Short mmCIF file of C-alpha atoms and ligand atoms in Angstrom, two decimals:
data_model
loop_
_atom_site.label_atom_id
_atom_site.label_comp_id
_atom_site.label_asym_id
_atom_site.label_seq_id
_atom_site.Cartn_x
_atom_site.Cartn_y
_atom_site.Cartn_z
CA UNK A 1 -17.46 -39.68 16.92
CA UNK A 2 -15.19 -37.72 18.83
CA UNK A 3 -12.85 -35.50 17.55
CA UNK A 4 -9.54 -34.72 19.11
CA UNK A 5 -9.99 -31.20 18.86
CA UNK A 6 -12.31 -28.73 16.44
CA UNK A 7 -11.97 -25.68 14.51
CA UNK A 8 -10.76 -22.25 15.95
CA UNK A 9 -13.41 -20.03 17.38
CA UNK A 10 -14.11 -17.37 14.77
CA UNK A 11 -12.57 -19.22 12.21
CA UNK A 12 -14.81 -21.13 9.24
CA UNK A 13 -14.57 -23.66 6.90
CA UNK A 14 -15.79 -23.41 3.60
CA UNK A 15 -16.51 -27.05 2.55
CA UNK A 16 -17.79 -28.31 -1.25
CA UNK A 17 -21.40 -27.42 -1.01
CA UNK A 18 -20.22 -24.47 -0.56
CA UNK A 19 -16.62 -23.26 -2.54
CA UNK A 20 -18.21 -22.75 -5.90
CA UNK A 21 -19.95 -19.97 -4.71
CA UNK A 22 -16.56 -18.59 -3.36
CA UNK A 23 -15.27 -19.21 -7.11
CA UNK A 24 -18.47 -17.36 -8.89
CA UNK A 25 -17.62 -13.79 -6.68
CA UNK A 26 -13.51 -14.46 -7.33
CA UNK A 27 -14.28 -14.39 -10.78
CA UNK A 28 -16.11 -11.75 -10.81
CA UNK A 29 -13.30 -9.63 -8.78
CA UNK A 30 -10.90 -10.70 -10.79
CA UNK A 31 -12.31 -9.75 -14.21
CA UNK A 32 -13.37 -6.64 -12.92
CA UNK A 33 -9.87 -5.86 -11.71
CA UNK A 34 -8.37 -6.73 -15.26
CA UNK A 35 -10.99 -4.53 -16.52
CA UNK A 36 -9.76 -1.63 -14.44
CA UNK A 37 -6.21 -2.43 -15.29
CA UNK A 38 -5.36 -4.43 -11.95
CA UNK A 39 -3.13 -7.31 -11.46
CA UNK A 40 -2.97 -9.40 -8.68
CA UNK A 41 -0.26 -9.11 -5.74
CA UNK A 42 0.22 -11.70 -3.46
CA UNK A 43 1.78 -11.20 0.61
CA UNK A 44 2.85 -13.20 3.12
CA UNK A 45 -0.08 -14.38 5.95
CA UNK A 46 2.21 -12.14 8.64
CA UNK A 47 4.60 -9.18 8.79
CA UNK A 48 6.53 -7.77 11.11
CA UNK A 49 4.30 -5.86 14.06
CA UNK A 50 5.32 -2.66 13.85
CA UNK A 51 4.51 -2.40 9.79
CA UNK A 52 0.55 -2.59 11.20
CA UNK A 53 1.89 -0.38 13.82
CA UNK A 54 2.79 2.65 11.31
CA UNK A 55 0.25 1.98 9.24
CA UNK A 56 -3.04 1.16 10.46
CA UNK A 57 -2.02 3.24 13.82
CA UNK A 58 -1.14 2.21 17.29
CA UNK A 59 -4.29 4.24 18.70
CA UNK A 60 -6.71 2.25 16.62
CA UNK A 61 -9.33 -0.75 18.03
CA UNK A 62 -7.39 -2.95 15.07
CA UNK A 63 -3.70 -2.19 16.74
CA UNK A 64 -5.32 -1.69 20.44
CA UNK A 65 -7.41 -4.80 20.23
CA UNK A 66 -7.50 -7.22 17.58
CA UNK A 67 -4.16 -7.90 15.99
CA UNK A 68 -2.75 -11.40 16.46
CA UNK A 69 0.67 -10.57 17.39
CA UNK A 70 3.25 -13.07 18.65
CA UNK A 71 6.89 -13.42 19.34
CA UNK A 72 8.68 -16.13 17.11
CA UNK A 73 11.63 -18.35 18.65
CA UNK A 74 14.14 -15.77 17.46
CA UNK A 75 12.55 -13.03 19.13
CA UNK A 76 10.97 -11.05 16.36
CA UNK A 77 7.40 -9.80 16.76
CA UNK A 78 5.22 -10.58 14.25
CA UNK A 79 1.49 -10.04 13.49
CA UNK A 80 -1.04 -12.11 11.37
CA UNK A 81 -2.48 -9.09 8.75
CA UNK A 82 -5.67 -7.72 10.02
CA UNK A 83 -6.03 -5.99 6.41
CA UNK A 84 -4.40 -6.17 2.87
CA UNK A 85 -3.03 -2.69 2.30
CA UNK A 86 -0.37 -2.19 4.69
CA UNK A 87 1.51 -5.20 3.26
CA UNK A 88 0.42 -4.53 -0.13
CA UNK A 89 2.18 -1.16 0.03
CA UNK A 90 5.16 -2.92 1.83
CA UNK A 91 5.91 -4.97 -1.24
CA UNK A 92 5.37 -2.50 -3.25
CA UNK A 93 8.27 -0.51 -2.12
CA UNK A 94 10.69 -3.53 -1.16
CA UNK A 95 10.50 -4.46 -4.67
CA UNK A 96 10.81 -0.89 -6.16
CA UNK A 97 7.31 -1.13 -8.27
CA UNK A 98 7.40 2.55 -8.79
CA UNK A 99 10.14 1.94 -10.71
CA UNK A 100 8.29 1.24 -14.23
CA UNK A 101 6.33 4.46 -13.32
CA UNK A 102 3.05 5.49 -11.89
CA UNK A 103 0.23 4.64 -11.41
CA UNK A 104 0.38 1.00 -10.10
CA UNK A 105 -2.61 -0.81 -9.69
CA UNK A 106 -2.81 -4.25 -7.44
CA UNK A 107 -5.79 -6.12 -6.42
CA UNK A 108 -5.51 -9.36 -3.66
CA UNK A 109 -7.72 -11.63 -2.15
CA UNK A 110 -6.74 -13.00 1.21
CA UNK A 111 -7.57 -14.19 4.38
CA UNK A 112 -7.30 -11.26 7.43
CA UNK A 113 -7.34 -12.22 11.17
CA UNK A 114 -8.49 -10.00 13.70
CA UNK A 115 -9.62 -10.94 17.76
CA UNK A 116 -13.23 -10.04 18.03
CA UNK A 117 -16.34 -11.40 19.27
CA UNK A 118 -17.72 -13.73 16.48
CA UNK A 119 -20.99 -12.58 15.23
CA UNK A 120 -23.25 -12.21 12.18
CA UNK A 121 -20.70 -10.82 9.27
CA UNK A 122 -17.75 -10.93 11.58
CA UNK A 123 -15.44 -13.72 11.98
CA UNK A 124 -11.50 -14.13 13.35
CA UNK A 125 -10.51 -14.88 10.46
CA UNK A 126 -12.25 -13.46 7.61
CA UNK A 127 -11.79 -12.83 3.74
CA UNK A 128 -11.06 -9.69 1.73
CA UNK A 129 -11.12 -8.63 -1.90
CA UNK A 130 -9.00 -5.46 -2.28
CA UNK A 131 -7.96 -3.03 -4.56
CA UNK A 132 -5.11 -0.39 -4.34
CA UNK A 133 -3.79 2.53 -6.41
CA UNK A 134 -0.26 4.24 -5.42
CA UNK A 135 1.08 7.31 -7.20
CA UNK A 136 -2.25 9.07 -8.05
CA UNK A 137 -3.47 12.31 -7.01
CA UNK A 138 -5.91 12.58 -9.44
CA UNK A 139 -9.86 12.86 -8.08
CA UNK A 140 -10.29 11.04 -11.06
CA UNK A 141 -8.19 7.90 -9.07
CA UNK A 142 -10.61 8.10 -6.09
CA UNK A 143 -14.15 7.77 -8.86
CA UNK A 144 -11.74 5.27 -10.64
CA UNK A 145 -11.35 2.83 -7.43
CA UNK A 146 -15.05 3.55 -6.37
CA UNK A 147 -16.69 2.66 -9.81
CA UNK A 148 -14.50 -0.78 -9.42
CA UNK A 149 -16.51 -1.62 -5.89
CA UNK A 150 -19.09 -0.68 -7.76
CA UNK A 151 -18.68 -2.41 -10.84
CA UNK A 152 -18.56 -5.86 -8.83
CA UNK A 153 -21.55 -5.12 -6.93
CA UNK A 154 -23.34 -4.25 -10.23
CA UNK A 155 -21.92 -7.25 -11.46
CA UNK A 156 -23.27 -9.62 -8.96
CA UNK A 157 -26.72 -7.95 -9.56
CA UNK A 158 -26.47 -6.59 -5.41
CA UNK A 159 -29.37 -4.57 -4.76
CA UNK A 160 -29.98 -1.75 -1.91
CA UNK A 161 -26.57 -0.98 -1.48
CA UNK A 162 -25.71 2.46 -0.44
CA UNK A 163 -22.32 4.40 -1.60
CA UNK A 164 -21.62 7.20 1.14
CA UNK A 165 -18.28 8.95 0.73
CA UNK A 166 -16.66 11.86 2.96
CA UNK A 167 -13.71 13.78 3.25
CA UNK A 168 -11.70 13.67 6.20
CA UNK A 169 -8.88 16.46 5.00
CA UNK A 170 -5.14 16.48 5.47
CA UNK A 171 -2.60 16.75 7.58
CA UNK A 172 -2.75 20.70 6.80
CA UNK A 173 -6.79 20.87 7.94
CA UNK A 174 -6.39 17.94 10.50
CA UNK A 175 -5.13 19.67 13.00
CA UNK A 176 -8.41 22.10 12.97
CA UNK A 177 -10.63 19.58 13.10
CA UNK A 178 -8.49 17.72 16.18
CA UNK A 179 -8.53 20.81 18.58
CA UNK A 180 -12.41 21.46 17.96
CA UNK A 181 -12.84 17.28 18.77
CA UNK A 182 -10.36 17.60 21.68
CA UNK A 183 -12.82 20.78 23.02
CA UNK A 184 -15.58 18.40 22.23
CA UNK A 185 -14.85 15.56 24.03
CA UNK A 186 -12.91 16.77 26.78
CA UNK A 187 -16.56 18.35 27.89
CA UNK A 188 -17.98 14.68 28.18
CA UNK A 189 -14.44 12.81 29.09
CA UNK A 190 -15.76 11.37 32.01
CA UNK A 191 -18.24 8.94 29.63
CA UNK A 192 -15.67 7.93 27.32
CA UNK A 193 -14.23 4.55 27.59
CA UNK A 194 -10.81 3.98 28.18
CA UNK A 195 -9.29 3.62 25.30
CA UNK A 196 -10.50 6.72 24.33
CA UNK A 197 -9.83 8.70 27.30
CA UNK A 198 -6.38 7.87 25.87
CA UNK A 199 -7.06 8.69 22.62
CA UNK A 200 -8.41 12.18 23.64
CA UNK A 201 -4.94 13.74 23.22
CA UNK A 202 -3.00 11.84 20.70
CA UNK A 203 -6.06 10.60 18.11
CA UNK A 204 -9.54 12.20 19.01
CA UNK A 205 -10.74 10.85 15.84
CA UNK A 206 -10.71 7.75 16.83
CA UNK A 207 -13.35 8.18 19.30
CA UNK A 208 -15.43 8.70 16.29
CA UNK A 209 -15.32 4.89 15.24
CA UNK A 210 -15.69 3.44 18.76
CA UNK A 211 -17.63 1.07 19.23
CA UNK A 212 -18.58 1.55 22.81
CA UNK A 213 -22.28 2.63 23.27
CA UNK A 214 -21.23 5.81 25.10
CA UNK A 215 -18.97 6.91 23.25
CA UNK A 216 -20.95 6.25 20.28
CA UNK A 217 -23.50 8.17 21.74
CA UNK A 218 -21.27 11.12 22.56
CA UNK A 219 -19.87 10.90 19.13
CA UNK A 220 -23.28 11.74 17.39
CA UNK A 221 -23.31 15.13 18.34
CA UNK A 222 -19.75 16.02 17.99
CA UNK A 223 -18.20 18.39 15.15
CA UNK A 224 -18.42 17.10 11.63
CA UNK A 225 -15.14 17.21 9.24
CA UNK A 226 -16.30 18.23 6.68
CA UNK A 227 -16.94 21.93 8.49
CA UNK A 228 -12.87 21.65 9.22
CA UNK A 229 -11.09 20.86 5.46
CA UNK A 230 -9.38 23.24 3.71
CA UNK A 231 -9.82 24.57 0.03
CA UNK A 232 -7.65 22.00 -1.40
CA UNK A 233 -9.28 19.21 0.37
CA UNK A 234 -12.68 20.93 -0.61
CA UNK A 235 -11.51 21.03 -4.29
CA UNK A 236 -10.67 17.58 -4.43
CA UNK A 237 -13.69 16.06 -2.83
CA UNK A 238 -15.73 18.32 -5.22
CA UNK A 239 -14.00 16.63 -8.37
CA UNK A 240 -14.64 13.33 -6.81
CA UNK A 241 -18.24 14.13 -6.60
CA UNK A 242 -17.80 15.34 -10.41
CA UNK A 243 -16.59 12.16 -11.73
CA UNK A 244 -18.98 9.93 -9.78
CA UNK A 245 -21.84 12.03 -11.31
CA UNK A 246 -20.27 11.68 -14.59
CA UNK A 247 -20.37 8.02 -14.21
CA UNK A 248 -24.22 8.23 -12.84
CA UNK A 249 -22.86 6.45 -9.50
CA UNK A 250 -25.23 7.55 -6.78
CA UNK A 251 -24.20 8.54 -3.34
CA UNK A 252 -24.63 10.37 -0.91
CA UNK A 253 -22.46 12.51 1.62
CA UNK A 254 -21.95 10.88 5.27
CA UNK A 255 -20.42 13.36 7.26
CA UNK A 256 -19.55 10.97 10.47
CA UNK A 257 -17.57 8.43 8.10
CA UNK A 258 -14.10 8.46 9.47
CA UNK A 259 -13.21 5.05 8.55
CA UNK A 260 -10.95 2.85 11.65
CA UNK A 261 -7.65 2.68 10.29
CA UNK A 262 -5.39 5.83 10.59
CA UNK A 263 -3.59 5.85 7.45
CA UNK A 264 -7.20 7.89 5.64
CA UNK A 265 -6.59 11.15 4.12
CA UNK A 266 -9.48 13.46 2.16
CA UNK A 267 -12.16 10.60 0.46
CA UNK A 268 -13.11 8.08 2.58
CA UNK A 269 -16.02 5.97 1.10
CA UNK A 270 -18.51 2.73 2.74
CA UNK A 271 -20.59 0.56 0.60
CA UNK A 272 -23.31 -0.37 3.21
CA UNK A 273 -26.43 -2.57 2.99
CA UNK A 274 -29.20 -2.60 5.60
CA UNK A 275 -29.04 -5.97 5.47
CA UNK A 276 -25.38 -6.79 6.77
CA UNK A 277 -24.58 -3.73 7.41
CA UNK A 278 -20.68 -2.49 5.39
CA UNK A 279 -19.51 -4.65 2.54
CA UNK A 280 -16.79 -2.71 1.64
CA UNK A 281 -15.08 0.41 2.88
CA UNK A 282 -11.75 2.76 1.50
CA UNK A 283 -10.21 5.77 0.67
CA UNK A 284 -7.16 7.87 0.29
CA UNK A 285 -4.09 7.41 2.08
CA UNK A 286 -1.33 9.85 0.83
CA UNK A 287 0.63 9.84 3.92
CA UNK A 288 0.68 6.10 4.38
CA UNK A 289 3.70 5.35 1.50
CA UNK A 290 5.99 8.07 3.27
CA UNK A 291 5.00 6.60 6.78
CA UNK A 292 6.97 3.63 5.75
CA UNK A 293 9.67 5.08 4.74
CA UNK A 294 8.70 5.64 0.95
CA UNK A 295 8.44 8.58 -1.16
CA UNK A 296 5.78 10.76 -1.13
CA UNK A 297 3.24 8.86 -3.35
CA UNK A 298 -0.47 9.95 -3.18
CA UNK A 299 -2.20 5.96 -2.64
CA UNK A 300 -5.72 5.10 -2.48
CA UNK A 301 -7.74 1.83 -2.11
CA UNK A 302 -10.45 0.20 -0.82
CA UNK A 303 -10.97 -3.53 0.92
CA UNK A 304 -14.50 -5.73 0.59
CA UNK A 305 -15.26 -8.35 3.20
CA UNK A 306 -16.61 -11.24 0.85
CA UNK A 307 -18.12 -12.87 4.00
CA UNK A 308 -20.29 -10.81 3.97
CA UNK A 309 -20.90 -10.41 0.52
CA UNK A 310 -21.66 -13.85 -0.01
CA UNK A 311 -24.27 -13.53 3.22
CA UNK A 312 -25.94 -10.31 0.85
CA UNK A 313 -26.13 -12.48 -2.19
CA UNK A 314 -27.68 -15.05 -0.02
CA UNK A 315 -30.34 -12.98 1.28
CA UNK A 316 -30.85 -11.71 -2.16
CA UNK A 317 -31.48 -14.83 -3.75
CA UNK A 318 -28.46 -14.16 -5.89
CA UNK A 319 -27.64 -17.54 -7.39
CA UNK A 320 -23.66 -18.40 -7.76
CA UNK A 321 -23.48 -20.32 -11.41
CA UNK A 322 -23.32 -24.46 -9.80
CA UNK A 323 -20.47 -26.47 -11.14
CA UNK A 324 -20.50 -28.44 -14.41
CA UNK A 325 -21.57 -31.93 -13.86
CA UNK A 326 -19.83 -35.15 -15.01
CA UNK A 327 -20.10 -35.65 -18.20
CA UNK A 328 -19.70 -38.99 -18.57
CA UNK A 329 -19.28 -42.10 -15.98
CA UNK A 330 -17.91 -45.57 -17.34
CA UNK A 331 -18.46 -48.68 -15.57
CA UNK A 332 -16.14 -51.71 -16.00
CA UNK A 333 -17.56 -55.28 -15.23
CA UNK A 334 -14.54 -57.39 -15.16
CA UNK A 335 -10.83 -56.43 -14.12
CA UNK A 336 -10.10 -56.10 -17.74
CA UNK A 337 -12.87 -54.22 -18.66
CA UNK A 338 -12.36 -51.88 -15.79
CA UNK A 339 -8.72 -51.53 -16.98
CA UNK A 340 -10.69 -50.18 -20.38
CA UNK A 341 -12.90 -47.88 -18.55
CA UNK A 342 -9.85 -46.60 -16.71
CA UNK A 343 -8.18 -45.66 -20.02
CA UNK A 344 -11.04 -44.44 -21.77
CA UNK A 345 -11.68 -41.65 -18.79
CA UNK A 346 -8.42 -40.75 -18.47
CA UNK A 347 -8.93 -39.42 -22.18
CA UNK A 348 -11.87 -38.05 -22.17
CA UNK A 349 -10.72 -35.86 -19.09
CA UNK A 350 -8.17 -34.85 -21.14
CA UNK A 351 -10.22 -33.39 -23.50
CA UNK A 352 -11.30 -31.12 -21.03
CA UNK A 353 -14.98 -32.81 -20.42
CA UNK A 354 -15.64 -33.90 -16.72
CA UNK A 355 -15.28 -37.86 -16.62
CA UNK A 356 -15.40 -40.37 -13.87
CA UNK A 357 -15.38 -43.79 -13.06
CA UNK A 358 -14.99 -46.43 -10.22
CA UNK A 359 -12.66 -45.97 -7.13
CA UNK A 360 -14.55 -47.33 -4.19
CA UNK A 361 -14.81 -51.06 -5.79
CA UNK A 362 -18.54 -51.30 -6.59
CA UNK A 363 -20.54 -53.44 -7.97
CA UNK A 364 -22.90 -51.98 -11.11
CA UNK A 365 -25.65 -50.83 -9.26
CA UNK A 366 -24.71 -48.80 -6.63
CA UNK A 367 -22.01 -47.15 -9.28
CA UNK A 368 -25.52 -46.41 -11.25
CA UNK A 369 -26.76 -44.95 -8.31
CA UNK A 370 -23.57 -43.11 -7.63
CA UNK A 371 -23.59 -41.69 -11.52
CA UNK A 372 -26.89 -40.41 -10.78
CA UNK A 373 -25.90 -38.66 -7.84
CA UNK A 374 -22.60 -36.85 -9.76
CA UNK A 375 -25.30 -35.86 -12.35
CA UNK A 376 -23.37 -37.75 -14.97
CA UNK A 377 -25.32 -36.86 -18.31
CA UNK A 378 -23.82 -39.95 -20.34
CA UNK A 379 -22.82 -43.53 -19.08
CA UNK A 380 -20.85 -46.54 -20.61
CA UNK A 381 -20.38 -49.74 -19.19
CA UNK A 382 -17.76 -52.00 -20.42
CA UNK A 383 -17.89 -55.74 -20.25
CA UNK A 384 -16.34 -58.71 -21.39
CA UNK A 385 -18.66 -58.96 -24.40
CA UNK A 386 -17.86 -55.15 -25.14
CA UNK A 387 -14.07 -55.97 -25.41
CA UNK A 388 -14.29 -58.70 -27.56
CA UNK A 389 -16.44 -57.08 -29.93
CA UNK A 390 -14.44 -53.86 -29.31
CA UNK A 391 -18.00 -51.83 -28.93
CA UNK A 392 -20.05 -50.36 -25.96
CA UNK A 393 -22.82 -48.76 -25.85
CA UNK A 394 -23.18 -44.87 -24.46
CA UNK A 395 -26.34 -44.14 -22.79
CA UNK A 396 -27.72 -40.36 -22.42
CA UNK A 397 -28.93 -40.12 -18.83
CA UNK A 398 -31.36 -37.68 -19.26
CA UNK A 399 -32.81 -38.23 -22.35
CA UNK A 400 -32.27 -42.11 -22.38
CA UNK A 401 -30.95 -42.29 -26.16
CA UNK A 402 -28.26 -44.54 -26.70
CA UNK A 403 -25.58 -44.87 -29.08
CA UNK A 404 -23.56 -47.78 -30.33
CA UNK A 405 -18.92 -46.34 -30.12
CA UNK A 406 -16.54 -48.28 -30.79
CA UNK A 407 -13.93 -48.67 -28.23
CA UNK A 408 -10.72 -47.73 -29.94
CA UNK A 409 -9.45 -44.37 -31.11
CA UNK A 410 -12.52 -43.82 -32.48
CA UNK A 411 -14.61 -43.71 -29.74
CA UNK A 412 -13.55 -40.10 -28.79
CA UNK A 413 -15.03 -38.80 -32.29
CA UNK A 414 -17.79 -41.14 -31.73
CA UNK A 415 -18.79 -40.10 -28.21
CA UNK A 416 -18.48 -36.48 -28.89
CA UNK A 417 -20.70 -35.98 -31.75
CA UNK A 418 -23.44 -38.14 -29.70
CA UNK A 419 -22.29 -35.57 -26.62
CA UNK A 420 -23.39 -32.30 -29.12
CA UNK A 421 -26.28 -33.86 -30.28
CA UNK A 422 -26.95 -34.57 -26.35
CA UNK A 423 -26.64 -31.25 -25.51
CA UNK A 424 -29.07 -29.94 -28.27
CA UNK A 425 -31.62 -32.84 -27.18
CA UNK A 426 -31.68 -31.76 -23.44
CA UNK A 427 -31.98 -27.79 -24.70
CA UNK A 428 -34.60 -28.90 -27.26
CA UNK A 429 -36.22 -31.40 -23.84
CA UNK A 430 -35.86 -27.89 -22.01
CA UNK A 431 -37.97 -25.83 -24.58
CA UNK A 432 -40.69 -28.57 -24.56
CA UNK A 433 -39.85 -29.46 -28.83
CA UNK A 434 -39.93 -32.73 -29.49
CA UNK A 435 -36.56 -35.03 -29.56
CA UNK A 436 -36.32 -36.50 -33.75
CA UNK A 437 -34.46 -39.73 -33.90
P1 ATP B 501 -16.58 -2.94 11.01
O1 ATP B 501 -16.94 -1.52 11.27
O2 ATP B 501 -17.73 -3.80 10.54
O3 ATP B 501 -15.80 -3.55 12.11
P2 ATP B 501 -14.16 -2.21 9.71
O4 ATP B 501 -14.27 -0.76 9.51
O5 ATP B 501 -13.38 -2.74 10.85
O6 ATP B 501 -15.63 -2.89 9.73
P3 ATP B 501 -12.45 -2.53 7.42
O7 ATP B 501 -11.22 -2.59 8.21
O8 ATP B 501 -12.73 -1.34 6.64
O9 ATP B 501 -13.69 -2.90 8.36
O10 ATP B 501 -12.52 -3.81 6.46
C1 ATP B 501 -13.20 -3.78 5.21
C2 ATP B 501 -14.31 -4.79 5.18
O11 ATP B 501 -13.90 -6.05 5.67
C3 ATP B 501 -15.50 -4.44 6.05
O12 ATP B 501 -16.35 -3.55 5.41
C4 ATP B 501 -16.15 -5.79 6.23
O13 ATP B 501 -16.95 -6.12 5.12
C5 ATP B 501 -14.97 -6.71 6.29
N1 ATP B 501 -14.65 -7.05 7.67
C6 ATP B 501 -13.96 -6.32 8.59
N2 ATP B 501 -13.83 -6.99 9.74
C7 ATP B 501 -14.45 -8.18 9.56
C8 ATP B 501 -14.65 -9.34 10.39
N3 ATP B 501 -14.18 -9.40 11.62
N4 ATP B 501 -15.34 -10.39 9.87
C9 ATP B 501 -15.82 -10.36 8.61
N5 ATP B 501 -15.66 -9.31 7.78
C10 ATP B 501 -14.98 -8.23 8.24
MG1 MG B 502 -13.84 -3.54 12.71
#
């Protein structure tokens, strides 16, 4: 076979075999989030450029190397989101959410799109679950939006997967900590890359997240934060650290955590697993609602790449619950009996059980076969001789007991009392007791 063309490098699709599991972990955010008081936003695919400009910074690998940005036929530039939270926070102020007071709590899932190498974990276009507070200062708000990550993880049953949290200060401490990096770095500037020669002067903390080998390697040695913050920054991190221990959340304290988007203030937290490496990474961005032209309004949130999630639970051995199984396939012999067995699934689905029947044109036995295959647990089959004497006969798959229903109103009633009884049989089959007529 040959294809006209095939799917986007760095892109994925996720087919059947696979969407349920997609569905098990999107429950599981989602309940969390109500939990927690969330509810869901939803954003357009692209915004205009320069809102990723402001917000995740213009000297950042994201802005600098992996946005999808193009110009549409009426000149605008626009850029497919690399993240959720810059147009998260967008909406949030174009349709004046702060007005019913703080704090305001969205979660979102969606896809993010962002031009690098395809690898293990790391796609073009990938998928994130994310979370987002605006309008609270509170240390309490930072433990609140951890314990959520944490909450799904727990949920899931994840194992060895390490909080770390930092502080990266304010704007009032920043500065510090920028001159002693500048002093750093401008000692080793003939190693750094490019970009981050550039960087030196406008963003030296960016050189902390490159991912260049030398500059990584420079990096390592250079001053931490943490040494840099001021009291109230200090303060703050210390009643995050309260709360978490309150909760009996274990972390510990990363002091080379810097995060790669530019719109972190004070906490800045990673959930990271040997295994694949960061799940999910945050923090506080109390600058970022201003930069776009907001209020001041303290914000905080956190975004989890389900990618890779769903590669953890895989290596775990973490089973997504399968989907339900037909319930019950009818076969019709003749055209009026399939007519019958038409009918007769059409109400059964709407009694919210999982029915099927023919669509392909078969003849009995492959539609046997193709019952088997569905994992129907009850079949029919409808004949000439069944219409007349207005009676089939249901069969249970698994356990092989039958049951004479009529084929009128009454077969509904009929078939679902023999469909409880099924279910109790195939539990009882399950436990090893024996099946009484
Ligand atoms: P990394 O250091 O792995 O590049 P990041 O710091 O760029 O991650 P964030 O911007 O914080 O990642 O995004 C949050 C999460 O989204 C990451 O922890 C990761 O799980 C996921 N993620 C980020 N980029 C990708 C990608 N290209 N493919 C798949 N998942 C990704
Ligand atoms: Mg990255």
């Amino acid at each position: 076979m040959k294809l006209i063309t095939n799917k986007v490098y760095g892109a994925e699709d996720i087919l059947p075999e696979d969407s349920y599991k997609w569905q098990f972990i999107e429950e599981i955010m989602r309940g969390q989030a109500q939990s927690y008081g969330f509810k869901e936003i939803r954003t357009p695919v692209f915004e205009h450029t320069e809102l990723f400009n402001r917000s995740v910074g213009d000297t950042t690998d994201i802005v600098q190397k992996e946005m999808y940005t193009f110009t549409t036929k009426g000149g605008d530039s626009l850029s497919l989101k690399p993240e959720g939270t810059a147009g998260a926070a967008r909406a949030m102020l174009e349709h004046g959410l702060y007005n019913d007071g703080y704090p305001i709590k969205v979660y979102y899932l969606t896809a993010c799109y962002r031009y690098e190498k395809k690898n293990y974990g790391r796609q073009r276009e990938f998928h994130q679950f994310g979370m987002e507070v605006y309008g609270a200062p509170s240390p309490y708000a930072d433990a609140e939006v951890i314990c959520a990550a944490n909450s799904i993880f727990d949920r899931l049953g994840v194992k060895n997967i390490r909080l770390e949290i930092n502080s990266i200060g304010c704007p009032d401490c920043r500065p510090k900590y920028h001159k002693a990096l500048r002093e750093y770095f401008e000692e080793n500037k003939d190693c750094l890359c490019d970009t981050c020669r550039t960087r030196l002067e406008r963003n030296p903390m960016r050189i902390l997240d490159c991912k260049e080998k030398e500059c990584s390697e420079i990096a390592k040695g250079a001053p931490k934060v943490l040494d840099y913050i001021c009291d109230d920054c200090k303060g703050h991190f210390e009643g995050v650290k309260s709360c978490l221990d309150a909760a009996e959340i274990k972390y510990t304290v990363n002091p080379t955590i810097v995060r790669g988007l530019d719109y972190y203030t004070r906490t800045v937290f990673e959930f990271v697993s040997d295994e694949i490496g960061t799940v999910c990474g945050g923090g506080r961005y109390d600058g970022l609602i201003e930069e776009l032209g907001g209020q001041h309004t303290p914000s905080l949130g956190f975004g989890m790449g389900m990618e890779r999630l769903l590669i953890l639970l895989d290596k775990q051995g973490i089973e997504a619950e399968k989907p339900l199984n037909c319930d019950l396939y009818v076969v019709g012999l003749s055209e009026a009996a399939k007519l019958k067995a038409f009918s007769i699934v059409e109400g059964v689905r709407n009694s919210s059980l999982i029915a099927e029947g023919d669509i392909v044109g078969r003849k009995l036995r492959p539609q046997m076969k193709y019952a088997d295959k569905i994992g129907a647990k009850f079949s029919m089959v409808i004949g000439d001789d069944e219409l007349t004497a207005n009676k089939a006969v249901v069969k249970n798959m698994y356990t092989g007991a039958k049951k004479e229903v009529p084929l009128d109103d009454g077969f509904y009633e009929a078939f679902f009392s023999f469909y409880v009884n099924g279910a109790q049989d195939s539990l009882m089959e399950k436990l090893g007791l024996d099946i009484e007529e």
